[in-house]
XYZ file of C-alpha atoms in Angstrom:
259
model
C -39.016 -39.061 -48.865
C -42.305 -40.381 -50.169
C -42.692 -39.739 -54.119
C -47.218 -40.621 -53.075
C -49.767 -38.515 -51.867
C -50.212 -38.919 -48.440
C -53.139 -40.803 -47.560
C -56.055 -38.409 -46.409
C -58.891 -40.001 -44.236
C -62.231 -40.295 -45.196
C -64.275 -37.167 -44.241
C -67.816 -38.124 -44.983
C -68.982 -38.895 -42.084
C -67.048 -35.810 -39.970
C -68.706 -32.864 -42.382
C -71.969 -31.800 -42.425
C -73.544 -32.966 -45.922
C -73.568 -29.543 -47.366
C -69.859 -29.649 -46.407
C -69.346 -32.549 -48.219
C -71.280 -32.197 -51.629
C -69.239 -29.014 -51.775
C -66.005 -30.783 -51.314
C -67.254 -33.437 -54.328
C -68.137 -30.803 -56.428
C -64.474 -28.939 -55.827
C -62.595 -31.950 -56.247
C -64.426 -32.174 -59.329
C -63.853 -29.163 -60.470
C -59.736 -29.767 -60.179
C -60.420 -32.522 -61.703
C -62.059 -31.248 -64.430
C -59.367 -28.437 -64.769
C -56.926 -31.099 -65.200
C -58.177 -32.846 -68.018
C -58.842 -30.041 -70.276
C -54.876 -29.056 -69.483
C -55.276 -25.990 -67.252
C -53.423 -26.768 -64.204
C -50.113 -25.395 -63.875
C -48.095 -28.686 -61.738
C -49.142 -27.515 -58.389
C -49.333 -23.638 -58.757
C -52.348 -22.411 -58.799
C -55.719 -22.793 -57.397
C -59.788 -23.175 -56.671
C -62.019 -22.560 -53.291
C -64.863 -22.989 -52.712
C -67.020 -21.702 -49.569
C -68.267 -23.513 -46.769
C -71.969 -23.283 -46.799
C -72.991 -20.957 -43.983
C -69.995 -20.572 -42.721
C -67.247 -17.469 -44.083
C -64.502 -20.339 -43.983
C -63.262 -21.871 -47.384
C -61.918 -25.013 -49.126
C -58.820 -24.905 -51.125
C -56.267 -27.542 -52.134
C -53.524 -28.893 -50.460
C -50.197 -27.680 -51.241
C -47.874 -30.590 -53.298
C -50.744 -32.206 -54.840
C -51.314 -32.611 -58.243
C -54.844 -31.186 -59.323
C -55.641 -35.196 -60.710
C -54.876 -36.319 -57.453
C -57.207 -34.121 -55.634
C -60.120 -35.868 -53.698
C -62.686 -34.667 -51.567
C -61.418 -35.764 -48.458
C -57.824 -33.936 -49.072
C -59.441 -30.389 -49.711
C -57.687 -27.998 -46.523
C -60.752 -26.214 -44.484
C -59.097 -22.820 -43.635
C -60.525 -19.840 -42.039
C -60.154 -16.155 -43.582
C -56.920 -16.038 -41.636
C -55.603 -19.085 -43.078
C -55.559 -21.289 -40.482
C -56.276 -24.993 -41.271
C -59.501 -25.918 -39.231
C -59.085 -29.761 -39.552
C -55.774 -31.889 -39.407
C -54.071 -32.018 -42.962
C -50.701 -33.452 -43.841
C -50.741 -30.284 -46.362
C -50.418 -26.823 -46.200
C -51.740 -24.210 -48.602
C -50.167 -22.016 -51.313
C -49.585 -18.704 -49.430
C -50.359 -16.900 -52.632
C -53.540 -18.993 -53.304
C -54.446 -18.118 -49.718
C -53.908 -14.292 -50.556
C -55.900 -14.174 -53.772
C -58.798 -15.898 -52.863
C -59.183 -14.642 -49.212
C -59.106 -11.069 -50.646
C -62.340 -12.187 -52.786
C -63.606 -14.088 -50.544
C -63.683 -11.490 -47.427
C -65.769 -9.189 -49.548
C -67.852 -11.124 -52.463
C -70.050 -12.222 -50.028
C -72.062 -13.505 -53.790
C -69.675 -15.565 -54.541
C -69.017 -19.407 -53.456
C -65.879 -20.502 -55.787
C -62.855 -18.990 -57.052
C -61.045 -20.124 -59.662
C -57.628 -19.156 -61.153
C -55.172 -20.459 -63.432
C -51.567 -19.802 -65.373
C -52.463 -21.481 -68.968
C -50.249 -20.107 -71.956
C -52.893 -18.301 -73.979
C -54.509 -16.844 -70.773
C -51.062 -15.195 -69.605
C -50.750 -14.582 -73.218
C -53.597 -12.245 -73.415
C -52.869 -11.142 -69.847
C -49.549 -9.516 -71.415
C -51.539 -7.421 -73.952
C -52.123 -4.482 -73.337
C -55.693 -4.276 -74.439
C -56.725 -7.312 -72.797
C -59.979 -9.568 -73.974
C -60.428 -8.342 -77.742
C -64.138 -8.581 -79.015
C -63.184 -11.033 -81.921
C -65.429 -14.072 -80.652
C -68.723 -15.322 -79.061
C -67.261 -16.082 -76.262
C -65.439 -12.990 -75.807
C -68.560 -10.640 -75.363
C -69.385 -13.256 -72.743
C -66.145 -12.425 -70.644
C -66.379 -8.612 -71.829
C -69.567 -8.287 -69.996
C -68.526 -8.409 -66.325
C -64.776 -8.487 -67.067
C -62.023 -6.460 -64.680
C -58.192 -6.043 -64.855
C -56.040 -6.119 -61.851
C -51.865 -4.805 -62.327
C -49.378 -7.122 -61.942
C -47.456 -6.907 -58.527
C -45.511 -9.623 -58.628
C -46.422 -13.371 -56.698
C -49.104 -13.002 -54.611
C -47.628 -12.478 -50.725
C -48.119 -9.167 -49.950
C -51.452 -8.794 -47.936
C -51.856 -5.279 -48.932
C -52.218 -6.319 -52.700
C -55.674 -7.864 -51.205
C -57.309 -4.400 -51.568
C -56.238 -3.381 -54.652
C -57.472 -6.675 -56.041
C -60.786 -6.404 -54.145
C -61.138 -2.782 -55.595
C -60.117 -3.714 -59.229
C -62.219 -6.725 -58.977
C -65.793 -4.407 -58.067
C -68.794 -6.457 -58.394
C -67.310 -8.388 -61.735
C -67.197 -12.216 -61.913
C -63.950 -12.176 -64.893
C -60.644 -10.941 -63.685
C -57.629 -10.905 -65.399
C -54.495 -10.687 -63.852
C -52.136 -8.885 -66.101
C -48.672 -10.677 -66.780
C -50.195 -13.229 -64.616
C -53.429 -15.346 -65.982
C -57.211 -15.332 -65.628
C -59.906 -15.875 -62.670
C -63.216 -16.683 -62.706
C -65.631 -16.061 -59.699
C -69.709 -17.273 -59.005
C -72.479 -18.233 -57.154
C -71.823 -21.669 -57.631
C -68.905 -24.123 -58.609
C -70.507 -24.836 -61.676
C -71.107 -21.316 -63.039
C -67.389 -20.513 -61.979
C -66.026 -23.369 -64.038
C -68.590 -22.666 -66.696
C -67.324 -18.651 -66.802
C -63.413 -19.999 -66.967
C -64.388 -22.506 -69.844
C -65.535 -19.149 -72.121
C -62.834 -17.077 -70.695
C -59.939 -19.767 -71.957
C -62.206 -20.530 -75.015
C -61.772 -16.565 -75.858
C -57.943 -16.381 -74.813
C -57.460 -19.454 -77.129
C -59.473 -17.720 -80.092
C -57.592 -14.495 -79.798
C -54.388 -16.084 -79.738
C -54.987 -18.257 -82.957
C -56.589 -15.196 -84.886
C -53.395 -13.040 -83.965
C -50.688 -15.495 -84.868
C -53.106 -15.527 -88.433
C -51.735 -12.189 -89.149
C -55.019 -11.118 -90.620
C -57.381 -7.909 -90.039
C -59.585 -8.827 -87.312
C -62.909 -8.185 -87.351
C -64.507 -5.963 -84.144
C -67.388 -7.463 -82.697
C -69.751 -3.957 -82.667
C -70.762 -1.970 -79.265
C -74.199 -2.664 -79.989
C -73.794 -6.390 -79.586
C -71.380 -6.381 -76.633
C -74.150 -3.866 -74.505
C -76.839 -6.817 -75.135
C -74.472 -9.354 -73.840
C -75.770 -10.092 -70.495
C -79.506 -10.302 -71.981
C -77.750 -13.106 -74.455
C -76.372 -14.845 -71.778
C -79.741 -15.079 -70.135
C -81.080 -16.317 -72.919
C -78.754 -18.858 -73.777
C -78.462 -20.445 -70.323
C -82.347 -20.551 -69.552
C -81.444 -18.008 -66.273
C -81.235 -14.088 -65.491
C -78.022 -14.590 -63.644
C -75.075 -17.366 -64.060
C -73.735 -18.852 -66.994
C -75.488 -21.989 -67.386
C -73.489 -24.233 -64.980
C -76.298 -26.301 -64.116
C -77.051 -27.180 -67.558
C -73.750 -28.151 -68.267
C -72.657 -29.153 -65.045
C -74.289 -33.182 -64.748
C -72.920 -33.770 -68.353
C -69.026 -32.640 -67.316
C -69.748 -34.680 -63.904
C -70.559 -37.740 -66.618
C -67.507 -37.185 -68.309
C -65.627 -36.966 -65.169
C -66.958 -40.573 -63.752
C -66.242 -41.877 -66.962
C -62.691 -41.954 -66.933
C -61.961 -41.463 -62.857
C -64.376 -41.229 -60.036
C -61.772 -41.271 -57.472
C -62.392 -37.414 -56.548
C -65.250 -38.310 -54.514
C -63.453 -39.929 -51.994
């Protein structure tokens, strides 16, 4: 048995170039989740939406998010089937979480979801996302809770999880971890960056052992208006701004995802 990848063809030429900027920009994006120590081995997962299509982009099952390219991204419909030849097949609970959001946030181009220690750790309290930090009236202001049900396999959990998950772009899963969703693959990355950034924070200022200090009502109900002011738009978090600068980063040290 092979210990490599297998080799995935070149798909530049075989997409349509919307098709394939998307694919760059999700390979990035695992990428990206790699290096700042999200990933969790080969367990969880990021799609992204064809453009004008209702079929998405998700990774292929076995490889590690740093190995990830463009090219090796699965095409599935919303019934899961793989729509171009792959060597891989898909994480059937990835497939479940992200078709659920997919089939009815018909907003939303990327999903993004992901098992690191703080985020489960807050995801096991029972009063979720504390307002202790900056970024947590970020994630407070269009954040939702979904139960745990155990892995993700059952296809009727996909309506409880659309229901829980309303018109919000934060979700945490209890017991389970955090998901962000947007408009684009920037903002979604963007929106998990604050959401770890504010599981991290809470974490540290609990193990302190000190009072906390409550971030008042007053300032989380102007949150979205901050948020528009900050990132220079009425809706998103900023992705674009930050977006070319992580891409930078990215290229820097390994531009192999854009193959």
């Amino acid at each position: 048995m092979s210990l490599a990848p297998v080799p995935s063809p070149h798909l530049k030429d075989q997409v349509s170039a919307a098709e394939w900027q998307t694919r760059v920009d999700l390979a990035a994006c695992y990428r990206l989740v790699a290096m700042h120590g999200w990933d969790d081995l080969i367990f969880t997962h990021i799609s992204a939406k064809v453009p004008g299509t209702d079929d998405f982009l998700i990774n292929p099952y076995g490889l590690m998010f740093h190995e990830i390219t463009a090219s090796s991204l699965v095409k599935v419909d919303q019934a899961g089937n793989k729509l171009m030849d792959s060597p891989y097949e898909i994480n059937p609970a990835g497939y479940t979480i992200h078709s659920a959001i997919h089939e009815v946030r018909h907003d939303v181009t990327c999903v993004l979801h992901t098992h690191t220690a703080a985020g489960v750790a807050v995801a096991a309290q029972k009063q979720g996302v504390l307002p202790i930090s900056q970024q947590s009236i970020f994630v407070l202001s269009s954040l939702a809770y979904h139960a745990y049900e155990g892995v993700a396999l059952n296809p009727e959990e996909k309506v409880r999880l659309q229901a829980d998950l309303g018109e919000k772009n934060f979700l945490m899963l209890h017991n389970h971890g955090l998901l962000t969703c947007g408009s684009t693959i920037a903002d979604t990355f963007l929106m998990m960056f604050t959401f770890q950034r504010a599981c991290d924070i809470q974490v540290l200022a609990q193990n302190g052992g000190a009072e906390l200090i409550p971030i008042g009502p007053q300032i989380l109900a102007g949150a979205k208006a901050m948020v528009a002011a900050v990132t220079q738009s009425a809706q998103g978090m900023g992705g674009a701004l930050a977006w070319p600068a992580l891409l930078r980063t990215l290229d820097s040290r390994d531009p192999g995802y854009k193959t």
